[in-house]
């Protein structure tokens, strides 16, 4: 989502029209999904069979659940048929032009999603007005478990909520970007509080962009201080971060989503940046020290009109999620999204694997895929 503001501002400053949607051909082992309105900010894998809500009652095995940025809902993607089987809508929010959908997270039979005011990102934090929501949704019974206002706990001083992580106690941690904060929600959804805020008081300063959990360890990407990874203990009453020591290397600018992936018996953090997708290798399971691995060639979108927002692991494959912020909107059907019909999930498995198996193999036991945002 950070990339959207940068791209739109650049186009406006040049007086150029946004690029038209163009078909994208598969390269190598890319997965191409067909359908309108997807514009995925983030995708996660649901393990099992999921029946699409509505009249059709189509059942999809191991679907991808993707946030549809401009429609403010979640798409159920059939990766075998390579199409959009249906959507999960949220009453009063879906297809409201004020809102965007960003982070998604799946734990068991439950889905978390962030429905937030798009103006925060489009204005670089200048406009953080409006209510942002975190929603927990029961995938089997197709109903909301809770819907929480995550703006009020921030006292109107923070905005740009993006992604989630859940700790071993079932608490939900929602990360916000402007200027950087974390909202903690109790498992029952009844209490939301400001758990951590960055040192900055300027809403126009980009702060936290992505969050993942590894047990009770929370890893948060922070664009401040040159681009760093922060480490939190979710059991603390208030979030007290320490900086993961990455030596002289930094993540730099234009940070977006972060995701944990497993390669062999090791685990890595993939972070979307303006320089391309970067790989962070921990020294051990504690994540107190890590190394930012430098690829020979930047891992970027193969389509010059696309921007990588986050990585996704599907079994042994690792894909880059590509967003198209520059497409003309609204599309010809009068909706909120553009006219693009093909969505490449770019296969970056070989590029990431080459980095992690070259001359360094960190000793880190295998863990579950945590996740990321916009």
CSV table of C-alpha atoms in Angstrom, one decimal:
chain,number,residue,atom,x,y,z
A,1,UNK,CA,0.0,0.0,0.0
A,2,UNK,CA,2.9,2.3,0.6
A,3,UNK,CA,3.9,1.9,-3.0
A,4,UNK,CA,0.4,3.1,-4.1
A,5,UNK,CA,1.0,6.6,-2.7
A,6,UNK,CA,4.5,6.8,-4.3
A,7,UNK,CA,3.3,5.7,-7.7
A,8,UNK,CA,0.2,7.9,-7.8
A,9,UNK,CA,2.2,11.0,-6.7
A,10,UNK,CA,4.8,10.4,-9.3
A,11,UNK,CA,2.2,10.1,-12.1
A,12,UNK,CA,0.5,13.2,-10.9
A,13,UNK,CA,3.7,15.2,-10.8
A,14,UNK,CA,4.5,14.2,-14.3
A,15,UNK,CA,1.0,15.0,-15.6
A,16,UNK,CA,1.0,11.5,-17.0
A,17,UNK,CA,-2.0,9.2,-17.4
A,18,UNK,CA,-1.9,6.0,-15.3
A,19,UNK,CA,-0.9,3.0,-17.4
A,20,UNK,CA,-3.7,0.9,-18.9
A,21,UNK,CA,-4.2,-2.6,-17.8
A,22,UNK,CA,-2.3,-5.0,-20.0
A,23,UNK,CA,-2.3,-8.8,-20.2
A,24,UNK,CA,0.6,-10.4,-18.4
A,25,UNK,CA,2.0,-13.7,-19.7
A,26,UNK,CA,3.3,-16.3,-17.4
A,27,UNK,CA,7.1,-16.6,-17.1
A,28,UNK,CA,8.6,-19.8,-15.8
A,29,UNK,CA,6.4,-21.2,-13.1
A,30,UNK,CA,4.4,-18.1,-12.4
A,31,UNK,CA,0.8,-18.6,-11.3
A,32,UNK,CA,-1.6,-16.5,-13.3
A,33,UNK,CA,-5.1,-15.9,-11.8
A,34,UNK,CA,-7.9,-14.8,-14.1
A,35,UNK,CA,-10.7,-12.5,-13.0
A,36,UNK,CA,-11.7,-8.9,-12.4
A,37,UNK,CA,-11.1,-6.7,-9.3
A,38,UNK,CA,-8.5,-8.8,-7.5
A,39,UNK,CA,-5.8,-6.1,-7.0
A,40,UNK,CA,-4.3,-8.3,-4.1
A,41,UNK,CA,-2.5,-6.6,-1.3
A,42,UNK,CA,-1.8,-9.8,0.5
A,43,UNK,CA,-2.7,-13.4,0.2
A,44,UNK,CA,-2.6,-16.4,2.6
A,45,UNK,CA,-3.3,-20.1,2.2
A,46,UNK,CA,-6.3,-21.8,3.8
A,47,UNK,CA,-5.7,-25.5,4.5
A,48,UNK,CA,-8.8,-27.5,3.8
A,49,UNK,CA,-12.0,-27.2,1.8
A,50,UNK,CA,-13.9,-23.9,1.8
A,51,UNK,CA,-17.4,-23.4,0.5
A,52,UNK,CA,-17.9,-20.0,-1.1
A,53,UNK,CA,-20.7,-18.0,0.5
A,54,UNK,CA,-23.7,-17.2,-1.6
A,55,UNK,CA,-26.0,-19.1,-4.0
A,56,UNK,CA,-23.4,-21.0,-6.0
A,57,UNK,CA,-22.0,-23.0,-3.0
A,58,UNK,CA,-18.8,-23.8,-4.9
A,59,UNK,CA,-16.2,-25.7,-2.8
A,60,UNK,CA,-12.5,-24.9,-3.2
A,61,UNK,CA,-9.7,-27.0,-1.8
A,62,UNK,CA,-6.8,-25.2,-0.2
A,63,UNK,CA,-7.8,-21.8,-1.6
A,64,UNK,CA,-5.8,-18.6,-1.5
A,65,UNK,CA,-7.5,-15.8,0.5
A,66,UNK,CA,-6.5,-12.4,-0.9
A,67,UNK,CA,-7.5,-8.9,0.2
A,68,UNK,CA,-9.0,-7.1,-2.7
A,69,UNK,CA,-7.6,-3.6,-2.2
A,70,UNK,CA,-10.3,-1.4,-3.7
A,71,UNK,CA,-13.3,-3.6,-3.1
A,72,UNK,CA,-12.6,-3.8,0.6
A,73,UNK,CA,-13.3,-7.5,0.7
A,74,UNK,CA,-11.5,-10.9,0.5
A,75,UNK,CA,-11.3,-13.0,-2.6
A,76,UNK,CA,-11.4,-16.8,-2.5
A,77,UNK,CA,-9.0,-17.8,-5.2
A,78,UNK,CA,-9.0,-21.3,-6.7
A,79,UNK,CA,-5.3,-21.8,-7.6
A,80,UNK,CA,-6.1,-25.1,-9.4
A,81,UNK,CA,-8.7,-23.5,-11.7
A,82,UNK,CA,-6.8,-20.2,-11.6
A,83,UNK,CA,-9.9,-18.1,-11.0
A,84,UNK,CA,-11.7,-16.2,-8.3
A,85,UNK,CA,-14.4,-18.5,-6.9
A,86,UNK,CA,-16.1,-15.9,-4.8
A,87,UNK,CA,-15.7,-13.2,-2.2
A,88,UNK,CA,-16.1,-12.6,1.5
A,89,UNK,CA,-17.9,-9.3,2.0
A,90,UNK,CA,-18.2,-7.2,5.1
A,91,UNK,CA,-21.5,-5.3,5.6
A,92,UNK,CA,-21.2,-1.6,5.5
A,93,UNK,CA,-17.6,-1.6,4.4
A,94,UNK,CA,-17.2,-3.6,1.2
A,95,UNK,CA,-17.4,-1.5,-2.0
A,96,UNK,CA,-17.4,1.7,0.0
A,97,UNK,CA,-14.9,4.0,-1.8
A,98,UNK,CA,-13.6,5.4,1.5
A,99,UNK,CA,-12.2,2.0,2.5
A,100,UNK,CA,-9.4,-0.3,1.3
A,101,UNK,CA,-8.5,-3.9,2.3
A,102,UNK,CA,-5.0,-4.7,3.2
A,103,UNK,CA,-3.7,-7.4,5.6
A,104,UNK,CA,-5.1,-10.9,5.8
A,105,UNK,CA,-4.2,-13.7,8.2
A,106,UNK,CA,-5.5,-17.3,8.7
A,107,UNK,CA,-5.2,-19.3,11.9
A,108,UNK,CA,-7.2,-22.6,11.8
A,109,UNK,CA,-10.8,-21.8,10.7
A,110,UNK,CA,-10.6,-18.1,11.2
A,111,UNK,CA,-9.7,-15.2,9.0
A,112,UNK,CA,-8.4,-11.8,10.1
A,113,UNK,CA,-8.6,-8.8,7.7
A,114,UNK,CA,-7.9,-5.1,7.9
A,115,UNK,CA,-10.4,-2.7,6.4
A,116,UNK,CA,-9.0,0.8,6.6
A,117,UNK,CA,-9.3,4.3,5.2
A,118,UNK,CA,-7.3,4.5,2.0
A,119,UNK,CA,-6.7,8.2,2.4
A,120,UNK,CA,-4.0,7.6,5.0
A,121,UNK,CA,-1.8,5.9,2.4
A,122,UNK,CA,-2.8,8.1,-0.6
A,123,UNK,CA,-1.9,11.3,1.5
A,124,UNK,CA,1.3,9.8,3.0
A,125,UNK,CA,-0.2,10.1,6.4
A,126,UNK,CA,-1.4,13.6,6.0
A,127,UNK,CA,-5.1,12.5,6.3
A,128,UNK,CA,-5.5,9.9,9.0
A,129,UNK,CA,-9.2,10.7,9.7
A,130,UNK,CA,-11.8,8.0,9.8
A,131,UNK,CA,-12.4,4.7,11.5
A,132,UNK,CA,-10.2,1.7,10.7
A,133,UNK,CA,-11.4,-1.9,11.5
A,134,UNK,CA,-9.9,-5.2,12.3
A,135,UNK,CA,-12.3,-8.1,11.6
A,136,UNK,CA,-12.1,-11.7,12.7
A,137,UNK,CA,-14.2,-14.0,10.6
A,138,UNK,CA,-15.4,-17.6,10.9
A,139,UNK,CA,-14.7,-19.2,7.6
A,140,UNK,CA,-16.8,-22.3,8.1
A,141,UNK,CA,-19.9,-20.6,9.3
A,142,UNK,CA,-19.4,-17.5,7.2
A,143,UNK,CA,-20.0,-14.9,9.9
A,144,UNK,CA,-18.0,-12.2,11.7
A,145,UNK,CA,-16.7,-13.2,15.2
A,146,UNK,CA,-15.9,-9.6,16.0
A,147,UNK,CA,-15.3,-6.3,14.4
A,148,UNK,CA,-13.0,-3.9,16.3
A,149,UNK,CA,-12.4,-0.2,15.9
A,150,UNK,CA,-8.6,0.2,16.0
A,151,UNK,CA,-8.6,4.0,15.5
A,152,UNK,CA,-10.1,5.1,18.8
A,153,UNK,CA,-7.4,3.4,21.0
A,154,UNK,CA,-4.8,5.4,19.0
A,155,UNK,CA,-6.6,8.7,20.1
A,156,UNK,CA,-6.6,9.9,16.5
A,157,UNK,CA,-2.8,10.3,16.4
A,158,UNK,CA,-2.0,7.3,14.4
A,159,UNK,CA,-3.3,5.8,11.1
A,160,UNK,CA,-2.6,3.5,8.2
A,161,UNK,CA,-3.4,0.2,9.8
A,162,UNK,CA,-2.1,-2.7,7.7
A,163,UNK,CA,-1.5,-6.2,8.9
A,164,UNK,CA,-1.8,-8.7,11.8
A,165,UNK,CA,0.0,-11.2,14.0
A,166,UNK,CA,-1.5,-13.5,16.6
A,167,UNK,CA,0.5,-14.8,19.6
A,168,UNK,CA,0.2,-18.1,21.5
A,169,UNK,CA,-2.4,-16.7,23.8
A,170,UNK,CA,-4.7,-15.6,21.0
A,171,UNK,CA,-4.1,-11.9,21.2
A,172,UNK,CA,-4.2,-10.0,17.9
A,173,UNK,CA,-1.6,-7.3,17.2
A,174,UNK,CA,-2.5,-4.8,14.5
A,175,UNK,CA,0.4,-2.8,12.9
A,176,UNK,CA,-0.1,0.8,11.7
A,177,UNK,CA,2.2,2.8,9.5
A,178,UNK,CA,1.7,6.5,10.2
A,179,UNK,CA,3.9,7.2,12.1
A,180,UNK,CA,4.1,3.6,13.5
A,181,UNK,CA,2.0,1.9,16.2
A,182,UNK,CA,0.6,-1.4,17.3
A,183,UNK,CA,-2.9,-2.1,18.6
A,184,UNK,CA,-3.4,-5.1,20.8
A,185,UNK,CA,-6.8,-6.9,20.8
A,186,UNK,CA,-7.8,-9.5,23.4
A,187,UNK,CA,-8.9,-12.9,22.0
A,188,UNK,CA,-12.6,-12.1,22.6
A,189,UNK,CA,-12.3,-8.9,20.7
A,190,UNK,CA,-13.8,-6.9,23.6
A,191,UNK,CA,-10.7,-4.8,24.5
A,192,UNK,CA,-8.4,-2.9,22.1
A,193,UNK,CA,-5.5,-0.8,23.4
A,194,UNK,CA,-2.5,1.1,22.1
A,195,UNK,CA,0.3,-1.4,22.9
A,196,UNK,CA,3.2,0.4,21.2
A,197,UNK,CA,3.9,3.7,19.4
A,198,UNK,CA,7.0,4.9,17.7
A,199,UNK,CA,9.0,7.9,18.9
A,200,UNK,CA,7.7,10.0,16.1
A,201,UNK,CA,4.8,12.4,16.6
A,202,UNK,CA,4.4,13.3,12.9
A,203,UNK,CA,1.7,11.3,11.1
A,204,UNK,CA,3.5,11.9,7.8
A,205,UNK,CA,6.5,9.9,8.8
A,206,UNK,CA,6.4,6.3,7.6
A,207,UNK,CA,6.9,3.8,10.4
A,208,UNK,CA,5.8,0.2,10.8
A,209,UNK,CA,4.7,-1.6,7.7
A,210,UNK,CA,4.7,-5.3,8.3
A,211,UNK,CA,4.3,-7.8,11.2
A,212,UNK,CA,4.8,-11.5,11.7
A,213,UNK,CA,4.7,-13.8,14.8
A,214,UNK,CA,6.9,-16.6,15.8
A,215,UNK,CA,5.4,-18.0,19.0
A,216,UNK,CA,5.5,-15.0,21.4
A,217,UNK,CA,8.1,-13.1,19.3
A,218,UNK,CA,6.7,-10.4,17.1
A,219,UNK,CA,8.9,-9.1,14.3
A,220,UNK,CA,7.9,-5.7,12.9
A,221,UNK,CA,9.5,-3.9,9.9
A,222,UNK,CA,10.1,-0.2,10.5
A,223,UNK,CA,11.1,2.3,7.8
A,224,UNK,CA,12.6,4.7,10.3
A,225,UNK,CA,16.3,4.7,11.1
A,226,UNK,CA,17.2,3.5,7.7
A,227,UNK,CA,14.9,0.5,7.6
A,228,UNK,CA,15.1,-2.0,10.4
A,229,UNK,CA,13.4,-5.1,12.0
A,230,UNK,CA,12.1,-4.6,15.5
A,231,UNK,CA,11.6,-7.5,17.9
A,232,UNK,CA,8.9,-7.5,20.5
A,233,UNK,CA,7.8,-10.0,23.2
A,234,UNK,CA,4.0,-10.3,23.0
A,235,UNK,CA,3.8,-11.2,26.7
A,236,UNK,CA,4.9,-7.7,27.8
A,237,UNK,CA,2.2,-5.5,29.2
A,238,UNK,CA,3.3,-2.8,26.7
A,239,UNK,CA,5.4,-3.2,23.6
A,240,UNK,CA,9.0,-2.6,24.3
A,241,UNK,CA,11.0,-3.1,21.0
A,242,UNK,CA,14.6,-4.0,20.5
A,243,UNK,CA,16.3,-3.7,17.2
A,244,UNK,CA,17.4,-6.9,15.5
A,245,UNK,CA,21.1,-6.5,14.9
A,246,UNK,CA,21.7,-6.7,11.1
A,247,UNK,CA,25.2,-5.1,11.2
A,248,UNK,CA,25.8,-2.3,8.8
A,249,UNK,CA,23.1,-3.4,6.3
A,250,UNK,CA,19.6,-1.8,6.3
A,251,UNK,CA,16.3,-2.5,4.6
A,252,UNK,CA,16.3,1.1,3.3
A,253,UNK,CA,13.1,2.8,2.1
A,254,UNK,CA,9.7,2.0,0.6
A,255,UNK,CA,9.0,-0.9,3.0
A,256,UNK,CA,5.8,-2.8,2.7
A,257,UNK,CA,4.7,-6.3,3.7
A,258,UNK,CA,6.8,-8.9,5.5
A,259,UNK,CA,6.4,-12.7,5.6
A,260,UNK,CA,8.1,-15.7,7.1
A,261,UNK,CA,9.0,-18.6,4.8
A,262,UNK,CA,10.5,-21.9,5.3
A,263,UNK,CA,13.3,-23.2,3.1
A,264,UNK,CA,14.5,-26.7,4.1
A,265,UNK,CA,14.8,-26.6,7.9
A,266,UNK,CA,15.5,-22.9,8.0
A,267,UNK,CA,13.2,-19.9,8.3
A,268,UNK,CA,13.6,-16.5,6.7
A,269,UNK,CA,11.9,-13.1,6.7
A,270,UNK,CA,11.0,-11.7,3.3
A,271,UNK,CA,10.4,-7.9,3.2
A,272,UNK,CA,9.1,-5.9,0.3
A,273,UNK,CA,11.1,-2.7,-0.3
A,274,UNK,CA,11.5,-0.1,-3.1
A,275,UNK,CA,14.8,-1.9,-3.9
A,276,UNK,CA,12.9,-5.2,-4.4
A,277,UNK,CA,12.2,-8.1,-2.1
A,278,UNK,CA,14.9,-8.6,0.6
A,279,UNK,CA,15.7,-11.7,2.5
A,280,UNK,CA,16.6,-11.6,6.3
A,281,UNK,CA,18.3,-14.6,7.8
A,282,UNK,CA,18.3,-15.0,11.6
A,283,UNK,CA,21.4,-16.1,13.5
A,284,UNK,CA,19.2,-18.3,15.6
A,285,UNK,CA,15.6,-18.8,16.8
A,286,UNK,CA,15.8,-15.8,19.1
A,287,UNK,CA,15.9,-13.3,16.2
A,288,UNK,CA,18.3,-11.0,18.2
A,289,UNK,CA,20.7,-11.0,15.3
A,290,UNK,CA,20.2,-11.5,11.6
A,291,UNK,CA,21.8,-10.9,8.2
A,292,UNK,CA,20.3,-9.1,5.2
A,293,UNK,CA,21.2,-11.3,2.2
A,294,UNK,CA,22.1,-9.3,-0.9
A,295,UNK,CA,20.9,-10.8,-4.3
A,296,UNK,CA,23.0,-10.4,-7.4
A,297,UNK,CA,20.0,-8.9,-9.1
A,298,UNK,CA,17.2,-7.2,-7.2
A,299,UNK,CA,14.0,-9.4,-6.8
A,300,UNK,CA,11.5,-7.1,-8.4
A,301,UNK,CA,8.3,-7.4,-10.4
A,302,UNK,CA,8.8,-8.7,-13.9
A,303,UNK,CA,6.1,-6.2,-15.1
A,304,UNK,CA,7.3,-2.6,-14.9
A,305,UNK,CA,3.8,-1.5,-14.0
A,306,UNK,CA,3.7,-3.9,-11.0
A,307,UNK,CA,4.9,-3.5,-7.5
A,308,UNK,CA,5.7,-6.3,-5.1
A,309,UNK,CA,3.7,-5.9,-1.8
A,310,UNK,CA,4.6,-9.1,0.0
A,311,UNK,CA,5.7,-12.7,-0.5
A,312,UNK,CA,3.6,-15.8,-0.2
A,313,UNK,CA,4.6,-19.4,0.3
A,314,UNK,CA,2.5,-22.2,-1.2
A,315,UNK,CA,4.1,-25.5,-0.2
A,316,UNK,CA,7.6,-25.5,-1.6
A,317,UNK,CA,6.9,-22.5,-3.9
A,318,UNK,CA,7.5,-18.9,-3.0
A,319,UNK,CA,5.6,-16.2,-4.9
A,320,UNK,CA,5.7,-12.4,-5.0
A,321,UNK,CA,2.3,-10.8,-4.8
A,322,UNK,CA,2.1,-8.1,-7.5
A,323,UNK,CA,-0.1,-5.0,-7.1
A,324,UNK,CA,-0.9,-2.5,-9.9
A,325,UNK,CA,-1.4,0.8,-8.2
A,326,UNK,CA,-1.2,2.8,-11.4
A,327,UNK,CA,-4.1,1.3,-13.2
A,328,UNK,CA,-6.9,3.7,-14.3
A,329,UNK,CA,-9.8,3.6,-11.8
A,330,UNK,CA,-12.7,3.3,-11.8
A,331,UNK,CA,-12.9,0.7,-14.6
A,332,UNK,CA,-15.3,0.5,-17.5
A,333,UNK,CA,-17.9,-1.3,-15.4
A,334,UNK,CA,-18.2,1.7,-13.1
A,335,UNK,CA,-16.9,-0.2,-10.0
A,336,UNK,CA,-14.0,0.8,-7.7
A,337,UNK,CA,-11.3,-1.3,-9.3
A,338,UNK,CA,-9.6,-1.1,-12.7
A,339,UNK,CA,-10.1,-3.3,-15.7
A,340,UNK,CA,-7.2,-5.7,-15.2
A,341,UNK,CA,-8.1,-9.3,-15.7
A,342,UNK,CA,-4.9,-11.3,-15.2
A,343,UNK,CA,-2.9,-11.4,-12.0
A,344,UNK,CA,0.6,-12.9,-11.9
A,345,UNK,CA,1.9,-14.5,-8.8
A,346,UNK,CA,5.6,-14.3,-9.6
A,347,UNK,CA,7.6,-17.4,-8.9
A,348,UNK,CA,10.7,-16.2,-7.0
A,349,UNK,CA,11.6,-19.6,-5.5
A,350,UNK,CA,14.9,-20.1,-7.3
A,351,UNK,CA,16.0,-16.5,-6.5
A,352,UNK,CA,15.4,-16.8,-2.8
A,353,UNK,CA,16.7,-20.3,-2.6
A,354,UNK,CA,19.9,-19.3,-4.4
A,355,UNK,CA,20.5,-16.6,-1.7
A,356,UNK,CA,19.8,-18.9,1.2
A,357,UNK,CA,21.8,-21.9,0.1
A,358,UNK,CA,24.9,-20.1,-1.3
A,359,UNK,CA,27.5,-19.7,1.4
A,360,UNK,CA,25.5,-19.2,4.6
A,361,UNK,CA,23.0,-21.5,6.3
A,362,UNK,CA,21.6,-20.1,9.5
A,363,UNK,CA,20.7,-22.7,12.1
A,364,UNK,CA,17.0,-22.1,12.8
A,365,UNK,CA,14.5,-24.8,13.4
A,366,UNK,CA,11.5,-25.1,11.2
A,367,UNK,CA,8.5,-23.1,12.2
A,368,UNK,CA,5.0,-22.2,10.9
A,369,UNK,CA,4.6,-19.6,8.2
A,370,UNK,CA,3.6,-16.5,10.0
A,371,UNK,CA,2.7,-13.7,7.6
A,372,UNK,CA,2.2,-10.1,6.6
A,373,UNK,CA,0.5,-6.5,4.9
A,374,UNK,CA,0.2,-3.8,2.7
